[in-house]
Tab-separated table of C-alpha atoms in Angstrom:
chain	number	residue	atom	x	y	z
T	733	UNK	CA	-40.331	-18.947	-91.592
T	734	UNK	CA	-37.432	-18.587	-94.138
T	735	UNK	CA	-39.065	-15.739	-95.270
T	736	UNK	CA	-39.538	-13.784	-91.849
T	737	UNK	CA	-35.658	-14.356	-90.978
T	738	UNK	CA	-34.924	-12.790	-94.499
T	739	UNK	CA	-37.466	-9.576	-93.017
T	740	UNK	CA	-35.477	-9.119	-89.968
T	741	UNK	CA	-32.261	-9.429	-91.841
T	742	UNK	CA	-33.071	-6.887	-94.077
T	743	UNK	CA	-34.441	-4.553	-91.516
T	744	UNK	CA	-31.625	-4.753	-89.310
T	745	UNK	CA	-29.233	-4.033	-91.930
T	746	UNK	CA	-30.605	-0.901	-92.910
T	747	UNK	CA	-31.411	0.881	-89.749
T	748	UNK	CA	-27.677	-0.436	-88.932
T	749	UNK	CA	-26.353	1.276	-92.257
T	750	UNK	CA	-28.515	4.429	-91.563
T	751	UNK	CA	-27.315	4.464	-88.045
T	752	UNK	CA	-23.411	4.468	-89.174
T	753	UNK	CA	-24.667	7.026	-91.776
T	754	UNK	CA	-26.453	9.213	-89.064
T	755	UNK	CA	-23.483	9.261	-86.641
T	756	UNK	CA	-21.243	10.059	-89.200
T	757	UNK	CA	-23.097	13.090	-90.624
T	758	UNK	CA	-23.734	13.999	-86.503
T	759	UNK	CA	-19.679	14.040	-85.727
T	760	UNK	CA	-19.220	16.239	-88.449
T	761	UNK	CA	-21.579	18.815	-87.977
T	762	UNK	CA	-21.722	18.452	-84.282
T	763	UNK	CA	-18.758	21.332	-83.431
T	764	UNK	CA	-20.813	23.600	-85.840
T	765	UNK	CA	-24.031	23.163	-84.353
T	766	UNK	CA	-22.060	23.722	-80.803
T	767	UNK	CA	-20.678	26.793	-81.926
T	768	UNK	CA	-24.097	28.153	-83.490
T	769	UNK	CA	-26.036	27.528	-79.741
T	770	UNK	CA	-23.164	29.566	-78.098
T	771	UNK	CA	-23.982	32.377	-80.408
T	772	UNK	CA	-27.330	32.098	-80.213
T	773	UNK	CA	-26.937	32.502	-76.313
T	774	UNK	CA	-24.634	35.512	-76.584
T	775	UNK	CA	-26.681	37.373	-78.904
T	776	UNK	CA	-29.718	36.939	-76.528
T	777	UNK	CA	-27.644	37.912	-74.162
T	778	UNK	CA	-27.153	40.840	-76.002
T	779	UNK	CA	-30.315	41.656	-76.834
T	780	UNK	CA	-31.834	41.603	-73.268
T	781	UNK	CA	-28.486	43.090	-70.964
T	782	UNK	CA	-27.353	46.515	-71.179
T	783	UNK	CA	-24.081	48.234	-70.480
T	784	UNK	CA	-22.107	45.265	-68.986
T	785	UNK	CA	-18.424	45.109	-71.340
T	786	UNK	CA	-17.262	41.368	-70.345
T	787	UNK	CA	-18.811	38.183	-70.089
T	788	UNK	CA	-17.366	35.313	-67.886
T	789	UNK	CA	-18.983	32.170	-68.564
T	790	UNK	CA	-18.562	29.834	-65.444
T	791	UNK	CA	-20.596	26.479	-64.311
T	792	UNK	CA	-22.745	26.142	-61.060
T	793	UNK	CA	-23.765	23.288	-60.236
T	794	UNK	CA	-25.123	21.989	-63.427
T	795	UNK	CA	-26.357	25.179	-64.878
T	796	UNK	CA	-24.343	27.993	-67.340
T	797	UNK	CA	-24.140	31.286	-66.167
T	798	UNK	CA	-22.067	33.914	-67.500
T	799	UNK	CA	-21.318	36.981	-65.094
T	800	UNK	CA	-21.676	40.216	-66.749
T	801	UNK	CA	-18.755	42.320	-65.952
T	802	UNK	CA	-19.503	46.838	-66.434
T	803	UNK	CA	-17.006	49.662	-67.002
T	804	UNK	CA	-15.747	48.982	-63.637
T	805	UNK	CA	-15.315	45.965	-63.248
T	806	UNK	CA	-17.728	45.072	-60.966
T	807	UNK	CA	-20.868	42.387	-61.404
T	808	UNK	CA	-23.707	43.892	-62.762
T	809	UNK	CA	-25.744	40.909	-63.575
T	810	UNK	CA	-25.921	37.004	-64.418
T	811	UNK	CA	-27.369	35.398	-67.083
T	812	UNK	CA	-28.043	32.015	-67.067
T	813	UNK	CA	-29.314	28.818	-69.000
T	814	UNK	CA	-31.679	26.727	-67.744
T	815	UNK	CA	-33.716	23.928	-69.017
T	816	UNK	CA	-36.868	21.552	-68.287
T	817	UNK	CA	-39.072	19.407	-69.467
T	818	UNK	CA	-41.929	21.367	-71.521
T	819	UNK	CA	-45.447	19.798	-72.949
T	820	UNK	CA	-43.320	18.365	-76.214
T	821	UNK	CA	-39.967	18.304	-75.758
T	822	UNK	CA	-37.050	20.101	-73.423
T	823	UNK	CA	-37.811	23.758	-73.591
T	824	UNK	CA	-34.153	25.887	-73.093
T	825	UNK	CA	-34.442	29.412	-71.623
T	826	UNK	CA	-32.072	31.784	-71.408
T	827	UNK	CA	-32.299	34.436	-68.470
T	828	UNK	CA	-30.761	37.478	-67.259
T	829	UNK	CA	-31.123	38.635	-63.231
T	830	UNK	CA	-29.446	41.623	-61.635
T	831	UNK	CA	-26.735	41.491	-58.917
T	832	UNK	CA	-28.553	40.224	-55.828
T	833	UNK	CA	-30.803	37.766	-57.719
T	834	UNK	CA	-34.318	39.208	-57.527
T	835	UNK	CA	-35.199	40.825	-60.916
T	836	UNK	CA	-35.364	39.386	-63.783
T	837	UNK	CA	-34.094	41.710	-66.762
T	838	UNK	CA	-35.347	39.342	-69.676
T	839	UNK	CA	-35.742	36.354	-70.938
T	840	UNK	CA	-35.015	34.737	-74.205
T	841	UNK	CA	-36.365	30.603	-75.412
T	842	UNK	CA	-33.437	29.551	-76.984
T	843	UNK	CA	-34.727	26.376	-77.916
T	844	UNK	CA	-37.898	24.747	-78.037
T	845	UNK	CA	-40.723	21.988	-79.664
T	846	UNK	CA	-43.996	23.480	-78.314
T	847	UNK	CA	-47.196	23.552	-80.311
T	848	UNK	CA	-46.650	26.026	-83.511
T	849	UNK	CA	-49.566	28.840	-82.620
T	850	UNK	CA	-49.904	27.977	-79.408
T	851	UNK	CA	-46.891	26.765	-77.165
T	852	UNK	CA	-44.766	28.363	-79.167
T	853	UNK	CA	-45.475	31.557	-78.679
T	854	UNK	CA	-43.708	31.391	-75.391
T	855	UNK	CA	-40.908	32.275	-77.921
T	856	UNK	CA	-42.912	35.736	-78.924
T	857	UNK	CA	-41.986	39.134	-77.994
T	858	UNK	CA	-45.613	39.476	-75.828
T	859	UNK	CA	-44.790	36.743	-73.782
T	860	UNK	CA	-41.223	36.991	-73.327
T	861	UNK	CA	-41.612	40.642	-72.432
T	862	UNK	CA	-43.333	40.011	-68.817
T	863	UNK	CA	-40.477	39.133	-67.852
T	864	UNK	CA	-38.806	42.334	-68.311
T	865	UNK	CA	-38.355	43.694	-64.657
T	866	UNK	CA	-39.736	40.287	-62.667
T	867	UNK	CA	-39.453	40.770	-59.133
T	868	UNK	CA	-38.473	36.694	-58.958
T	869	UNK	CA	-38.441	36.574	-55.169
T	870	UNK	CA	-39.788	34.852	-53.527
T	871	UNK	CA	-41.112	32.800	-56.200
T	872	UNK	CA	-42.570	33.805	-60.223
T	873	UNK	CA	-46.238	33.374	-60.045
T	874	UNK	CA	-48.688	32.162	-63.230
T	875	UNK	CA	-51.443	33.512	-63.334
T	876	UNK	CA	-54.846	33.317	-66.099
T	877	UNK	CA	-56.029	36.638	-64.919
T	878	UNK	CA	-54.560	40.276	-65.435
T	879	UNK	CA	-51.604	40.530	-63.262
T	880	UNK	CA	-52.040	42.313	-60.468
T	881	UNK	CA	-48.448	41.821	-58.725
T	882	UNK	CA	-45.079	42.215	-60.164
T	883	UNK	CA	-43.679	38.714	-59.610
T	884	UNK	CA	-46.864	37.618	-61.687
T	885	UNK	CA	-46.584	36.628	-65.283
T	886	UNK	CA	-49.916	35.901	-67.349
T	887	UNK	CA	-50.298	32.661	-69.088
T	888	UNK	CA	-50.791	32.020	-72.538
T	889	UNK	CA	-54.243	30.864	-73.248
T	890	UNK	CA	-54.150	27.629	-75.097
T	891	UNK	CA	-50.908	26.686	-73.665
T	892	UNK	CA	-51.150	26.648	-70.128
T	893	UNK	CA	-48.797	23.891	-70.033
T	894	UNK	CA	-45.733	25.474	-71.843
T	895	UNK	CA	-46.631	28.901	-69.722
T	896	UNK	CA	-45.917	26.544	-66.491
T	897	UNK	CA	-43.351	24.852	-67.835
T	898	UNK	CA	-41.161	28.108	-68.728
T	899	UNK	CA	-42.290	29.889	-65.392
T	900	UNK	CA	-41.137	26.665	-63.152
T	901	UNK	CA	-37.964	26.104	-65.257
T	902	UNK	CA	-36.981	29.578	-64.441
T	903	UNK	CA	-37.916	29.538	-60.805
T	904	UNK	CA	-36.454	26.253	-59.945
T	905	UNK	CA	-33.327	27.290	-61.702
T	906	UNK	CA	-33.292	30.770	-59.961
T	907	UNK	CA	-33.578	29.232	-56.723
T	908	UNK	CA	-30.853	26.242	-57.506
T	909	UNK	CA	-28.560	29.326	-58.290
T	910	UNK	CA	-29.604	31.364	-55.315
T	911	UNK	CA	-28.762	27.861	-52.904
T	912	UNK	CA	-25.578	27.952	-54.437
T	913	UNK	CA	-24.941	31.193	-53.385
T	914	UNK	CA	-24.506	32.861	-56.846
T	915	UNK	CA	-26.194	35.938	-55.467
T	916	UNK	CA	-24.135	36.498	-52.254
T	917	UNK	CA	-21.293	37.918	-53.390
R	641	UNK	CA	-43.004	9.761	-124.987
R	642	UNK	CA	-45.838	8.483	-123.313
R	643	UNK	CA	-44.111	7.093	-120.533
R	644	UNK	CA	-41.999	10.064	-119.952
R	645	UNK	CA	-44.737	12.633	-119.488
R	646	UNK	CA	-46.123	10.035	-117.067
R	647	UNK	CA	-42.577	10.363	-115.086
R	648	UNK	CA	-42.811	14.390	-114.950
R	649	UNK	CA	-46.670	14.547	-114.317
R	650	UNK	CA	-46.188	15.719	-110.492
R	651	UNK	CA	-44.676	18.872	-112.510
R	652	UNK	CA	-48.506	20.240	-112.970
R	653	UNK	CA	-51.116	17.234	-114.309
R	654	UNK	CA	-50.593	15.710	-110.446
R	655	UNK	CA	-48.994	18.299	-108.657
R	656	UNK	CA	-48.441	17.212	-105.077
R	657	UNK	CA	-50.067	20.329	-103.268
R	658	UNK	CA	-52.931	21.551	-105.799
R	659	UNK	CA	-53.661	18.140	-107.320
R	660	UNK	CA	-53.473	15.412	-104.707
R	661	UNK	CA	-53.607	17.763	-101.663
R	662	UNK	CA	-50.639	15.514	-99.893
R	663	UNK	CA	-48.475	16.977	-97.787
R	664	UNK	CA	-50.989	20.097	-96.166
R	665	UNK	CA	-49.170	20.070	-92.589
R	666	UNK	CA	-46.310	21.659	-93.916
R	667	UNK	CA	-47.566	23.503	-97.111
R	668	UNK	CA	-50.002	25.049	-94.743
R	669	UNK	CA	-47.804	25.790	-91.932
R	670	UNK	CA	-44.098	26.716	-93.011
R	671	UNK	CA	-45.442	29.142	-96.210
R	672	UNK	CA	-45.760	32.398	-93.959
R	673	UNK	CA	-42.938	33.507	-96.362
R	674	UNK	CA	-40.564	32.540	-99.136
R	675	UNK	CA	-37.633	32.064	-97.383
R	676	UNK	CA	-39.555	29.252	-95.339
R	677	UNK	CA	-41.135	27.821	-98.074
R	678	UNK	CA	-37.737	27.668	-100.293
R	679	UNK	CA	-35.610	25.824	-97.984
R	680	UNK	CA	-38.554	23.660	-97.041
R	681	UNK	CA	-39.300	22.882	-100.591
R	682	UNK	CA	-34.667	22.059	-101.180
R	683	UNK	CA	-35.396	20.231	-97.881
R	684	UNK	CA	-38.300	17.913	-99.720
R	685	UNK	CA	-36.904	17.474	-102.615
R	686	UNK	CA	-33.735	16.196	-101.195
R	687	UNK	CA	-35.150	13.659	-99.221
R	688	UNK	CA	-37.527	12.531	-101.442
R	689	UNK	CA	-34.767	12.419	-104.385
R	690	UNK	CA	-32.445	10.192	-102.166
R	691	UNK	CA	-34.896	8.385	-100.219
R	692	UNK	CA	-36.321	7.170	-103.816
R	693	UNK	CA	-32.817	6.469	-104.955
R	694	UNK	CA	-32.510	3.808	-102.276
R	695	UNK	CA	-35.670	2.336	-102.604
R	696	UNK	CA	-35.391	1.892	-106.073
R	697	UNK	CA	-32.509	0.352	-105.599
R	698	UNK	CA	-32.899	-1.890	-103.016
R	699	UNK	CA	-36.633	-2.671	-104.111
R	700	UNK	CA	-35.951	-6.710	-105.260
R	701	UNK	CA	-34.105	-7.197	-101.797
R	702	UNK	CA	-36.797	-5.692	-99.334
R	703	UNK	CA	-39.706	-8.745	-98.623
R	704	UNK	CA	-42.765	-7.121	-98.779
R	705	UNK	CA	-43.912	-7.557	-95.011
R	706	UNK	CA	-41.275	-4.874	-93.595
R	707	UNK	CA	-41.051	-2.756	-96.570
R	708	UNK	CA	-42.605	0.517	-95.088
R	709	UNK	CA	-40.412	-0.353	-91.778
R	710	UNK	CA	-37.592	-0.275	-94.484
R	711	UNK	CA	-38.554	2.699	-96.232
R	712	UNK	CA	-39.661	4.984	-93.272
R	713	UNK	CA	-36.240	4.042	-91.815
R	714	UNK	CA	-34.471	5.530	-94.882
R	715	UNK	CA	-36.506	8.480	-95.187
R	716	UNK	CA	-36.018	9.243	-91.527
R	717	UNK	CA	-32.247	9.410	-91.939
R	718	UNK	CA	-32.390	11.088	-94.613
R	719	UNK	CA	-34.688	13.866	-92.523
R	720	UNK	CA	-32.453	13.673	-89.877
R	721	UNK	CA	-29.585	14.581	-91.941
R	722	UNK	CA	-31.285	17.703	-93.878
R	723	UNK	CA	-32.035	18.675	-89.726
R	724	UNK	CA	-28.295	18.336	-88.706
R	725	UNK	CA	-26.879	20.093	-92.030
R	726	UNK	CA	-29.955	23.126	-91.297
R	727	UNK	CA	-29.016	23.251	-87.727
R	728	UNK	CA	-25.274	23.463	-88.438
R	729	UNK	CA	-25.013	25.694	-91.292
R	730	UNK	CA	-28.787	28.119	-91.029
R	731	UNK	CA	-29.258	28.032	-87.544
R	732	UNK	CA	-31.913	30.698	-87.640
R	733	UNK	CA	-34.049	28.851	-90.687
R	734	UNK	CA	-33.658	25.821	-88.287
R	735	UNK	CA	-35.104	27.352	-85.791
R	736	UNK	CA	-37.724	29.232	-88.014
R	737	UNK	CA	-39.218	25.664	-89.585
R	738	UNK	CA	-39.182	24.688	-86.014
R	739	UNK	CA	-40.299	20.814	-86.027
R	740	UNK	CA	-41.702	21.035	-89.473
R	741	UNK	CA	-38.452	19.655	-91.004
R	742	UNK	CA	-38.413	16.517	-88.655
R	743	UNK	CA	-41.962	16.738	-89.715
R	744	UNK	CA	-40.992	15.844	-92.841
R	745	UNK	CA	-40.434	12.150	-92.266
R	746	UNK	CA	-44.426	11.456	-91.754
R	747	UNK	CA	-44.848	13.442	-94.950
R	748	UNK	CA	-47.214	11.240	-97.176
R	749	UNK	CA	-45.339	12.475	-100.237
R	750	UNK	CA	-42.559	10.673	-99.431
R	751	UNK	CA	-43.726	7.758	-98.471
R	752	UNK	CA	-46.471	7.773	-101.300
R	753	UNK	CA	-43.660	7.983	-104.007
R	754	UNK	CA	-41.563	5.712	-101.928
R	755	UNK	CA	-43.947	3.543	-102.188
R	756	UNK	CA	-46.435	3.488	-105.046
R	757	UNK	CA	-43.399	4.664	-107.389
R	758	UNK	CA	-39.670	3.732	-106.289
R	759	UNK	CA	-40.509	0.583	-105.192
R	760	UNK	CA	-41.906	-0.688	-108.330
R	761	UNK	CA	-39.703	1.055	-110.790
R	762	UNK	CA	-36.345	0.896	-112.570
R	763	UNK	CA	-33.529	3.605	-110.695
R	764	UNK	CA	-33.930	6.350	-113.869
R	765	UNK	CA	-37.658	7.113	-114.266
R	766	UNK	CA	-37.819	6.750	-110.013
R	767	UNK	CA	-35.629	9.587	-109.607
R	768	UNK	CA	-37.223	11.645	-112.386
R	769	UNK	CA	-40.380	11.148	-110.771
R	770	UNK	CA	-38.756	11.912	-107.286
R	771	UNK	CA	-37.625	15.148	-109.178
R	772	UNK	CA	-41.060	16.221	-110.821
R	773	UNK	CA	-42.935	15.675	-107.691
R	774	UNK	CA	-40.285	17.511	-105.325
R	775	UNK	CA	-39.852	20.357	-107.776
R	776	UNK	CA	-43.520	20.487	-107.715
R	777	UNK	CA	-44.108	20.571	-104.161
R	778	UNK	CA	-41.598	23.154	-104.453
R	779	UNK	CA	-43.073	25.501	-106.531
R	780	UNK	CA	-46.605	25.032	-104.852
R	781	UNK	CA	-45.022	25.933	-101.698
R	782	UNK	CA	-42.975	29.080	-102.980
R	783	UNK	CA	-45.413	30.585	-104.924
R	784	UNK	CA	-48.052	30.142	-101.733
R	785	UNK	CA	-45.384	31.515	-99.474
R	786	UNK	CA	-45.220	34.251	-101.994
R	787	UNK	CA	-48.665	35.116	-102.306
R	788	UNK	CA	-48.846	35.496	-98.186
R	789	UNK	CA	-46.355	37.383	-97.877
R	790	UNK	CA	-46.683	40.075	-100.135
R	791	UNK	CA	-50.125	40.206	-99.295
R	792	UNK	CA	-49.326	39.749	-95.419
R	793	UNK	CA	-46.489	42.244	-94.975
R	794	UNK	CA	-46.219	43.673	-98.288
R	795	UNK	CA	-42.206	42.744	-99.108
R	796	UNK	CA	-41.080	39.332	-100.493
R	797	UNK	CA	-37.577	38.302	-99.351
R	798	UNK	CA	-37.542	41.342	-97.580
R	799	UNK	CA	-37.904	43.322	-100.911
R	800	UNK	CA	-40.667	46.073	-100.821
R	801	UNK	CA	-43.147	45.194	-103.255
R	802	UNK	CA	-46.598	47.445	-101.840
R	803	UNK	CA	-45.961	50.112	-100.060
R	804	UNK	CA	-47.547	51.302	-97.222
R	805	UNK	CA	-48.721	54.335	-98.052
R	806	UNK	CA	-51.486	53.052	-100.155
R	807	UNK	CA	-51.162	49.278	-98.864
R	808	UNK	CA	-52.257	48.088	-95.477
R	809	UNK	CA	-51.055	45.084	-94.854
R	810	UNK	CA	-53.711	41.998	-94.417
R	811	UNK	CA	-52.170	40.308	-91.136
R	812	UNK	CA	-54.630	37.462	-91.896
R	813	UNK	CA	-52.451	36.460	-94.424
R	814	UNK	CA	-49.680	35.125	-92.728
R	815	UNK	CA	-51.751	33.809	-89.813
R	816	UNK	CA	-53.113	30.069	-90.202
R	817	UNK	CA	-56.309	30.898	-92.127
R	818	UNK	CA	-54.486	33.108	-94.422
R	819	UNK	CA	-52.797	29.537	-95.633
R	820	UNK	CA	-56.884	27.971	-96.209
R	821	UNK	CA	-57.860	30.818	-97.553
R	822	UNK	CA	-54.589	31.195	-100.376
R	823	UNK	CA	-54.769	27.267	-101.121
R	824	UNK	CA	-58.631	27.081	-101.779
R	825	UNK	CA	-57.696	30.070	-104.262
R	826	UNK	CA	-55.100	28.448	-105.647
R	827	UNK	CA	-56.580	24.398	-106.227
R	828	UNK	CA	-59.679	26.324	-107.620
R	829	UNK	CA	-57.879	28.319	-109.816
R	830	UNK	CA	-56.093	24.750	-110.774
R	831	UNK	CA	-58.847	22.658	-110.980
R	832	UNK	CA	-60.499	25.467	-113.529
R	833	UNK	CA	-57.190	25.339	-115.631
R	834	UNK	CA	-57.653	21.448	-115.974
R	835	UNK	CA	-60.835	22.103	-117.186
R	836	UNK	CA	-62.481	19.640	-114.721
């Protein structure tokens, strides 16, 4: 019995000692890693808008968008991060729509767990790319065949689940913005 | 003498990846090119250098019923931390070794030298072992990483090595049987070295 208590004692001093370790290394690095994911989100930005000259992050609801100002100051576009539950772990996706919210311009996985060779490819350029000019209303469709429609996006085979997962986090979030009246303006 | 070349054997005699095959999830997956195999190889060796450190240390207080609870709990923070310092400071190699590096907490190296070394040793000759078997890993992985790249896209580091005008570039390489087909080469070409 002695002997069990000593077990437990031990144990529970070390994961508390690696705990106090873990949280310490977290604080310090956690502004850093902060400041890397906004980058990361601008430079997708970036890479998938064209010809806007300002960005203006604001919140709805619970979800980022950033309003992409042109030459003339008028809206051109959103982009917006959205996330969801994917087959590992959350899958983040960032996406940018024109004005009156029903084309999608791009889309770019800014963060996510799935499957190395076959979830995460959702990640690769042929993937990614069917996004390119989405008509998103009235809803994104998944499909296994050929798409025949321009709101339809084919699956990855393999990895139906992350293909679902990255169509439905974008349409629910589309949809939550389009509620909110994003698009209205 | 005899004791130290038994401390620096995971250098070649028991190299981790060609000898004792341990670790093939992420010598098979992360070596698509150097750059992935170097900082997965630093990220190895540092865990599996401090991780030893502790173990050895601590070996006479940990009763032997929780001792891999112990030990997996020390080599998991010790992941966690090469994850957070990656994510903070090379946010695109983070995202490049993908879950590989949290990967490397279930890596039987580790826990092998955790346990059939550190635990039973004195601190010195645990962390010398910690070293030779880390800096072996290393150099299985980089020279492996090296191999498929050049022969995958023809550049190393992004360095040119063949050119395409008389190279064409074996995708293969670089795609998952590439890694088989590079490692069989390379434990054969081992195993004939050893003489065995």
């Amino acid at each position: 019995m002695r002997f069990n208590l000593k077990g437990i004692f031990v144990l529970a001093i070390t994961c508390s000692l690696c705990g106090f370790l873990l949280s310490l290394v977290y604080s310090s690095a956690k502004d850093k890693i902060k400041d890397n994911q906004k980058k990361a989100i601008y430079q997708a930005i970036e890479k998938i808008a064209k010809g806007y000259k300002e960005v203006v992050p604001i919140k709805v609801r619970s979800i980022d968008v950033y309003k992409l100002i042109d030459e003339k100051e008028k809206i051109m576009g959103y982009a917006f991060l959205v996330e969801g539950q994917g087959y590992q772990d959350k899958i983040k996706i960032l996406g940018v729509i024109n004005k009156s919210g029903t084309t999608l311009k791009g889309i770019e996985i800014i963060d996510s767990k799935e499957t190395p060779g076959l979830g995460a490819r959702i990640g690769e350029e042929f993937f990614t790319s069917q996004f390119k000019n989405l008509k998103v209303f009235p809803s994104i469709q998944l499909t296994q065949k050929e798409k025949v429609k321009n709101n339809q996006v084919k699956a990855i085979t393999g990895a139906t689940v992350s293909s679902t997962a990255v169509v439905n986090i974008l349409d629910k979030g589309i949809k939550e913005l389009r509620e909110a009246g994003v698009f209205n303006d | 003498m005899k004791k130290g070349k038994e401390w620096i054997k995971g250098l070649w005699k028991e190299h981790p990846v060609f000898r004792m095959l341990l670790g093939m999830c992420p010598t098979l997956a992360v070596t698509t090119s150097v750059i992935n195999a170097i900082f997965m190889g630093v990220a190895v060796i540092f865990v599996l250098f401090f991780s030893s450190l502790i173990v050895s240390l601590i070996r006479k207080l940990v009763p032997p019923q929780v001792r891999i609870a112990v030990y997996t709990v020390i080599i998991a923070s010790f992941v966690t931390i090469v994850d957070i310092y990656f994510k903070a400071n090379f946010p695109q190699m983070s995202k490049a070794l993908g879950p590989y590096v949290p990967l490397i907490i279930v890596n039987c190296i580790i826990l092998g030298r955790c346990e059939a070394f550190a635990s039973k040793n004195r601190l010195i000759p645990s962390l010398i072992d910690a070293l030779s078997i880390g800096i072996g890993f290393f150099w299985g992985l980089v020279v492996l990483g090296a191999i498929r790249e050049i022969l995958g896209t023809g550049r190393v580091l992004g360095i040119k090595i063949l050119s395409a005008s008389y190279y064409n570039p074996m995708v293969v390489m670089i795609l998952p049987a590439g890694a088989f087909l590079v490692l069989g080469g390379l434990v054969a070409i081992m195993n004939k070295l050893e003489g065995r």
